[in-house]
Short mmCIF file of C-alpha atoms in Angstrom, two decimals:
data_model
loop_
_atom_site.label_atom_id
_atom_site.label_comp_id
_atom_site.label_asym_id
_atom_site.label_seq_id
_atom_site.Cartn_x
_atom_site.Cartn_y
_atom_site.Cartn_z
CA UNK A 1 13.71 12.60 -15.52
CA UNK A 2 10.61 10.91 -16.66
CA UNK A 3 8.02 10.31 -13.79
CA UNK A 4 6.89 6.82 -13.72
CA UNK A 5 4.88 4.11 -11.70
CA UNK A 6 7.71 1.49 -11.32
CA UNK A 7 7.18 -2.18 -10.52
CA UNK A 8 9.69 -4.76 -9.56
CA UNK A 9 9.31 -7.87 -11.70
CA UNK A 10 10.61 -11.30 -11.10
CA UNK A 11 8.37 -13.61 -12.93
CA UNK A 12 6.38 -14.91 -9.97
CA UNK A 13 2.59 -14.79 -9.84
CA UNK A 14 2.69 -12.09 -7.12
CA UNK A 15 4.94 -9.91 -9.33
CA UNK A 16 2.56 -10.44 -12.27
CA UNK A 17 -0.30 -9.15 -10.14
CA UNK A 18 1.70 -6.31 -8.89
CA UNK A 19 2.50 -5.35 -12.60
CA UNK A 20 -1.15 -5.49 -13.56
CA UNK A 21 -2.06 -3.28 -10.54
CA UNK A 22 0.91 -0.88 -11.35
CA UNK A 23 -0.53 -0.66 -14.97
CA UNK A 24 -3.96 0.38 -13.79
CA UNK A 25 -2.39 2.83 -11.38
CA UNK A 26 -0.18 4.34 -14.11
CA UNK A 27 -3.35 4.90 -16.23
CA UNK A 28 -5.13 6.59 -13.27
CA UNK A 29 -2.06 8.96 -12.85
CA UNK A 30 -1.44 9.60 -16.64
CA UNK A 31 2.21 8.25 -16.30
CA UNK A 32 4.28 5.79 -17.97
CA UNK A 33 4.82 2.27 -16.37
CA UNK A 34 8.41 1.15 -15.74
CA UNK A 35 9.26 -2.53 -15.39
CA UNK A 36 12.38 -3.19 -13.48
CA UNK A 37 14.03 -6.50 -13.39
CA UNK A 38 17.22 -7.23 -11.30
CA UNK A 39 19.12 -9.85 -13.09
CA UNK A 40 20.63 -12.46 -11.00
CA UNK A 41 22.59 -15.50 -12.29
CA UNK A 42 20.71 -18.80 -12.24
CA UNK A 43 21.95 -21.16 -9.64
CA UNK A 44 24.00 -23.89 -11.08
CA UNK A 45 21.52 -26.67 -10.47
CA UNK A 46 18.73 -24.69 -12.11
CA UNK A 47 20.92 -23.74 -14.97
CA UNK A 48 22.06 -27.32 -15.66
CA UNK A 49 18.79 -29.02 -15.13
CA UNK A 50 17.22 -30.20 -18.39
CA UNK A 51 13.76 -30.61 -16.99
CA UNK A 52 13.19 -27.31 -15.31
CA UNK A 53 9.89 -25.83 -16.33
CA UNK A 54 9.32 -22.45 -17.93
CA UNK A 55 7.83 -21.03 -14.81
CA UNK A 56 10.97 -21.60 -12.90
CA UNK A 57 13.31 -20.55 -15.65
CA UNK A 58 11.36 -17.36 -16.13
CA UNK A 59 12.93 -16.05 -12.82
CA UNK A 60 16.35 -15.84 -14.49
CA UNK A 61 15.55 -15.05 -18.17
CA UNK A 62 16.67 -11.69 -19.28
CA UNK A 63 13.81 -11.51 -21.80
CA UNK A 64 11.29 -11.18 -18.89
CA UNK A 65 10.75 -7.37 -18.83
CA UNK A 66 10.23 -7.20 -22.65
CA UNK A 67 7.92 -10.12 -22.73
CA UNK A 68 5.87 -8.73 -19.73
CA UNK A 69 5.80 -5.29 -21.33
CA UNK A 70 4.37 -6.59 -24.57
CA UNK A 71 1.41 -8.32 -22.73
CA UNK A 72 0.89 -5.16 -20.66
CA UNK A 73 0.56 -3.03 -23.69
CA UNK A 74 -1.89 -5.32 -25.27
CA UNK A 75 -4.09 -5.47 -22.07
CA UNK A 76 -3.86 -1.74 -21.39
CA UNK A 77 -4.07 0.11 -24.64
CA UNK A 78 -2.46 3.50 -24.72
CA UNK A 79 -0.20 2.79 -21.77
CA UNK A 80 3.51 3.60 -22.36
CA UNK A 81 5.56 0.79 -20.96
CA UNK A 82 9.29 1.03 -20.33
CA UNK A 83 11.72 -1.54 -19.17
CA UNK A 84 14.93 -1.53 -17.37
CA UNK A 85 17.35 -4.36 -16.50
CA UNK A 86 19.40 -3.79 -13.46
CA UNK A 87 22.15 -5.97 -11.70
CA UNK A 88 23.21 -6.28 -8.24
CA UNK A 89 21.54 -7.11 -4.95
CA UNK A 90 17.82 -7.04 -5.42
CA UNK A 91 16.84 -4.70 -2.30
CA UNK A 92 19.68 -2.20 -3.14
CA UNK A 93 18.65 -2.11 -6.88
CA UNK A 94 14.91 -1.73 -6.08
CA UNK A 95 15.59 0.98 -3.49
CA UNK A 96 17.57 2.86 -6.24
CA UNK A 97 14.75 2.58 -8.80
CA UNK A 98 12.22 3.65 -6.17
CA UNK A 99 14.28 6.92 -5.75
CA UNK A 100 13.47 7.80 -9.49
CA UNK A 101 9.76 6.89 -9.40
CA UNK A 102 6.54 8.43 -8.29
CA UNK A 103 5.51 5.08 -6.84
CA UNK A 104 7.21 1.68 -6.43
CA UNK A 105 4.97 -1.45 -6.72
CA UNK A 106 5.83 -4.88 -5.41
CA UNK A 107 4.24 -8.28 -5.07
CA UNK A 108 3.39 -10.08 -1.84
CA UNK A 109 2.75 -13.64 -1.34
CA UNK A 110 -0.53 -15.25 -0.13
CA UNK A 111 -1.58 -16.26 3.49
CA UNK A 112 1.04 -17.70 5.74
CA UNK A 113 0.42 -20.46 8.40
CA UNK A 114 -1.33 -18.27 11.16
CA UNK A 115 -3.79 -16.42 9.07
CA UNK A 116 -1.56 -13.51 7.79
CA UNK A 117 -0.01 -12.64 4.53
CA UNK A 118 3.70 -13.48 3.79
CA UNK A 119 5.72 -10.34 3.14
CA UNK A 120 9.09 -11.38 1.95
CA UNK A 121 12.52 -10.08 3.42
CA UNK A 122 13.16 -8.14 0.17
CA UNK A 123 9.75 -6.22 0.24
CA UNK A 124 10.27 -5.45 3.93
CA UNK A 125 13.85 -4.28 3.25
CA UNK A 126 12.72 -1.95 0.51
CA UNK A 127 9.71 -0.60 2.45
CA UNK A 128 11.86 0.13 5.40
CA UNK A 129 14.47 2.07 3.45
CA UNK A 130 13.04 3.97 0.62
CA UNK A 131 11.51 7.50 0.93
CA UNK A 132 9.07 7.24 -1.99
CA UNK A 133 5.64 5.53 -1.63
CA UNK A 134 5.66 1.70 -1.97
CA UNK A 135 2.57 -0.39 -2.61
CA UNK A 136 2.38 -4.06 -1.91
CA UNK A 137 0.02 -6.07 -3.89
CA UNK A 138 -1.17 -9.71 -3.12
CA UNK A 139 -0.68 -12.55 -5.51
CA UNK A 140 -3.91 -13.14 -7.17
CA UNK A 141 -5.29 -9.44 -6.92
CA UNK A 142 -7.77 -8.77 -9.75
CA UNK A 143 -9.02 -5.40 -11.05
CA UNK A 144 -12.49 -6.42 -9.88
CA UNK A 145 -11.27 -6.78 -6.31
CA UNK A 146 -10.89 -3.08 -5.92
CA UNK A 147 -14.45 -2.47 -7.03
CA UNK A 148 -17.91 -2.73 -5.44
CA UNK A 149 -20.33 -5.34 -6.73
CA UNK A 150 -22.45 -4.51 -9.82
CA UNK A 151 -26.22 -4.46 -9.68
CA UNK A 152 -26.26 -8.26 -10.21
CA UNK A 153 -24.17 -8.71 -7.10
CA UNK A 154 -21.02 -9.75 -9.14
CA UNK A 155 -17.64 -8.14 -8.64
CA UNK A 156 -16.97 -5.96 -11.75
CA UNK A 157 -14.13 -3.51 -12.63
CA UNK A 158 -16.96 -1.38 -14.32
CA UNK A 159 -18.48 -0.84 -10.82
CA UNK A 160 -17.40 2.06 -8.61
CA UNK A 161 -14.26 1.68 -6.60
CA UNK A 162 -14.39 0.64 -3.08
CA UNK A 163 -13.18 3.22 -0.50
CA UNK A 164 -9.67 4.12 0.08
CA UNK A 165 -8.74 3.67 3.75
CA UNK A 166 -6.04 5.94 5.50
CA UNK A 167 -4.62 5.13 8.92
CA UNK A 168 -3.82 8.49 10.66
CA UNK A 169 -2.25 9.52 13.93
CA UNK A 170 -4.59 12.54 14.59
CA UNK A 171 -2.09 13.91 17.20
CA UNK A 172 0.77 14.04 14.60
CA UNK A 173 -0.77 14.23 11.17
CA UNK A 174 1.55 14.42 8.14
CA UNK A 175 0.85 16.30 4.97
CA UNK A 176 2.77 13.90 2.75
CA UNK A 177 0.46 10.91 3.84
CA UNK A 178 -2.65 12.97 3.81
CA UNK A 179 -2.01 14.37 0.22
CA UNK A 180 -1.26 10.69 -0.92
CA UNK A 181 -4.60 9.44 0.45
CA UNK A 182 -6.68 12.24 -0.82
CA UNK A 183 -5.15 12.02 -4.27
CA UNK A 184 -5.87 8.28 -4.44
CA UNK A 185 -9.52 8.81 -3.50
CA UNK A 186 -9.86 11.64 -6.16
CA UNK A 187 -8.42 9.44 -8.85
CA UNK A 188 -10.74 6.61 -7.92
CA UNK A 189 -13.76 9.04 -7.40
CA UNK A 190 -14.46 7.14 -4.17
CA UNK A 191 -14.79 8.02 -0.37
CA UNK A 192 -11.87 8.32 1.77
CA UNK A 193 -12.17 6.58 5.26
CA UNK A 194 -9.84 8.01 7.66
CA UNK A 195 -9.17 5.74 10.69
CA UNK A 196 -7.58 6.94 13.85
CA UNK A 197 -7.39 5.32 17.37
CA UNK A 198 -6.33 6.30 20.85
CA UNK A 199 -5.09 4.05 23.63
CA UNK A 200 -7.31 3.03 26.66
CA UNK A 201 -6.51 4.82 29.95
CA UNK A 202 -4.28 3.16 32.32
CA UNK A 203 -7.20 2.92 34.90
CA UNK A 204 -9.72 1.62 32.38
CA UNK A 205 -9.53 -2.05 33.84
CA UNK A 206 -10.17 -0.97 37.30
CA UNK A 207 -13.35 1.00 36.91
CA UNK A 208 -12.36 3.79 39.14
CA UNK A 209 -14.93 6.68 39.73
CA UNK A 210 -14.75 9.25 37.15
CA UNK A 211 -13.32 6.69 34.46
CA UNK A 212 -16.46 7.09 32.23
CA UNK A 213 -16.21 10.84 32.27
CA UNK A 214 -12.40 10.78 31.47
CA UNK A 215 -13.03 8.40 28.63
CA UNK A 216 -15.74 10.77 27.27
CA UNK A 217 -13.32 13.58 27.53
CA UNK A 218 -10.57 11.68 25.66
CA UNK A 219 -12.91 10.70 22.94
CA UNK A 220 -14.18 14.16 22.40
CA UNK A 221 -10.59 15.45 22.36
CA UNK A 222 -9.48 12.78 19.87
CA UNK A 223 -12.42 13.47 17.49
CA UNK A 224 -11.71 17.17 17.61
CA UNK A 225 -8.10 16.63 16.73
CA UNK A 226 -8.97 14.41 13.91
CA UNK A 227 -11.57 16.95 12.48
CA UNK A 228 -8.92 19.78 12.84
CA UNK A 229 -6.28 17.63 11.04
CA UNK A 230 -8.66 16.98 8.15
CA UNK A 231 -10.17 20.33 7.89
CA UNK A 232 -7.65 21.89 5.51
CA UNK A 233 -7.68 18.75 3.42
CA UNK A 234 -11.43 18.81 3.00
CA UNK A 235 -11.13 22.25 1.77
CA UNK A 236 -8.33 21.34 -0.77
CA UNK A 237 -10.22 18.36 -1.97
CA UNK A 238 -13.93 19.39 -1.75
CA UNK A 239 -15.09 16.55 -3.97
CA UNK A 240 -13.84 13.80 -1.76
CA UNK A 241 -16.54 12.25 0.67
CA UNK A 242 -14.54 11.89 3.88
CA UNK A 243 -15.64 9.36 6.50
CA UNK A 244 -13.97 9.95 9.96
CA UNK A 245 -13.61 6.77 12.21
CA UNK A 246 -12.29 7.38 15.68
CA UNK A 247 -12.18 4.77 18.21
CA UNK A 248 -10.41 3.53 21.50
CA UNK A 249 -8.09 0.74 21.24
CA UNK A 250 -5.26 -0.66 19.05
CA UNK A 251 -4.44 1.66 16.08
CA UNK A 252 -3.24 -1.43 14.04
CA UNK A 253 -6.39 -3.45 14.64
CA UNK A 254 -8.54 -0.36 13.73
CA UNK A 255 -6.74 0.03 10.39
CA UNK A 256 -6.95 -3.81 9.56
CA UNK A 257 -10.67 -3.86 10.45
CA UNK A 258 -11.56 -0.69 8.40
CA UNK A 259 -9.64 -2.04 5.31
CA UNK A 260 -11.82 -5.26 4.96
CA UNK A 261 -13.66 -3.65 1.97
CA UNK A 262 -10.88 -1.15 0.80
CA UNK A 263 -9.68 -0.69 -2.71
CA UNK A 264 -6.41 0.64 -1.26
CA UNK A 265 -5.08 0.93 2.28
CA UNK A 266 -2.83 3.87 3.17
CA UNK A 267 -0.42 3.80 6.16
CA UNK A 268 2.65 5.94 7.02
CA UNK A 269 6.32 5.11 7.95
CA UNK A 270 8.24 7.55 9.92
CA UNK A 271 11.64 8.15 8.48
CA UNK A 272 13.96 7.38 11.33
CA UNK A 273 16.91 5.04 12.04
CA UNK A 274 18.14 3.79 15.30
CA UNK A 275 21.04 1.44 16.54
CA UNK A 276 19.23 -1.58 14.85
CA UNK A 277 18.57 0.18 11.66
CA UNK A 278 15.37 1.44 9.80
CA UNK A 279 11.97 -0.03 10.92
CA UNK A 280 8.28 0.19 9.70
CA UNK A 281 6.32 0.43 12.86
CA UNK A 282 3.60 -1.81 14.34
CA UNK A 283 0.72 -0.29 12.48
CA UNK A 284 2.42 -0.54 9.09
CA UNK A 285 3.66 -4.14 9.94
CA UNK A 286 0.13 -5.17 10.91
CA UNK A 287 -1.28 -3.66 7.59
CA UNK A 288 1.24 -5.43 5.37
CA UNK A 289 0.53 -8.75 6.94
CA UNK A 290 -3.12 -8.64 7.47
CA UNK A 291 -4.74 -6.38 4.92
CA UNK A 292 -5.84 -8.16 1.71
CA UNK A 293 -6.16 -5.04 -0.34
CA UNK A 294 -3.16 -3.22 -1.84
CA UNK A 295 -1.31 -1.47 0.80
CA UNK A 296 0.54 1.76 0.10
CA UNK A 297 3.17 2.65 2.73
CA UNK A 298 4.07 6.45 2.62
CA UNK A 299 7.44 7.61 4.22
CA UNK A 300 7.26 10.87 5.96
CA UNK A 301 9.42 12.92 8.30
#
């Protein structure tokens, strides 16, 4: 089996941005890029309409993967680009494709009506079900967006990468999640900012005697747990500059706040199912809807 970075392609602007990001990631990893298109028949009104524009028809053209591959090869010399045409339900086909990939990349639309990003039902269904890492990329994402300003103060893909941000539960650290984040920082030659949070005490709103000491003890305990969780990974990746951020409050808000200048945000999804099916967790949900940088969701046990 050939290891690949795989991207779901449907002709939309957000899918094109995802394909460009996936091409850059494939080059960082030294892997081929695979473009996967799930063929769905054009609805009758679209198929019969003589004035439908090319942008609309592109969603249903079987030539889409080959045409996209040709452009990506031109823009990314030396990159091996593979194509695959699948049929069936889109979430099911993408989940199957993800199982054969090192990484699956999907596009996500722009801001919704209340200041958050719109994550489609297909993307959410795939993220909640697959056990391989999935990256969601916003429409309009540019290579320069992942990099710091150049000396003239202009965004430039030639400047160093912005930091990779990892949201971590210090009490239950997972090796799969940590290895993905450290590896991403190594490939980008950029710092790794590890963000962890703990909840406020139940009595914090009432200012009982001793609350300040209790809060200090909790903070020290959490910082110690975070340092211990990262210790073996600092040793395994000595070249990575690790920035530890620990704070009291919402873990979801902490990750969103820390990712405002990130090149990539990394969050976990615990593999578990319940009576209502798979779910992604509130921190991952917040990251997908409120972080503008690409977001990697790493499933773990």
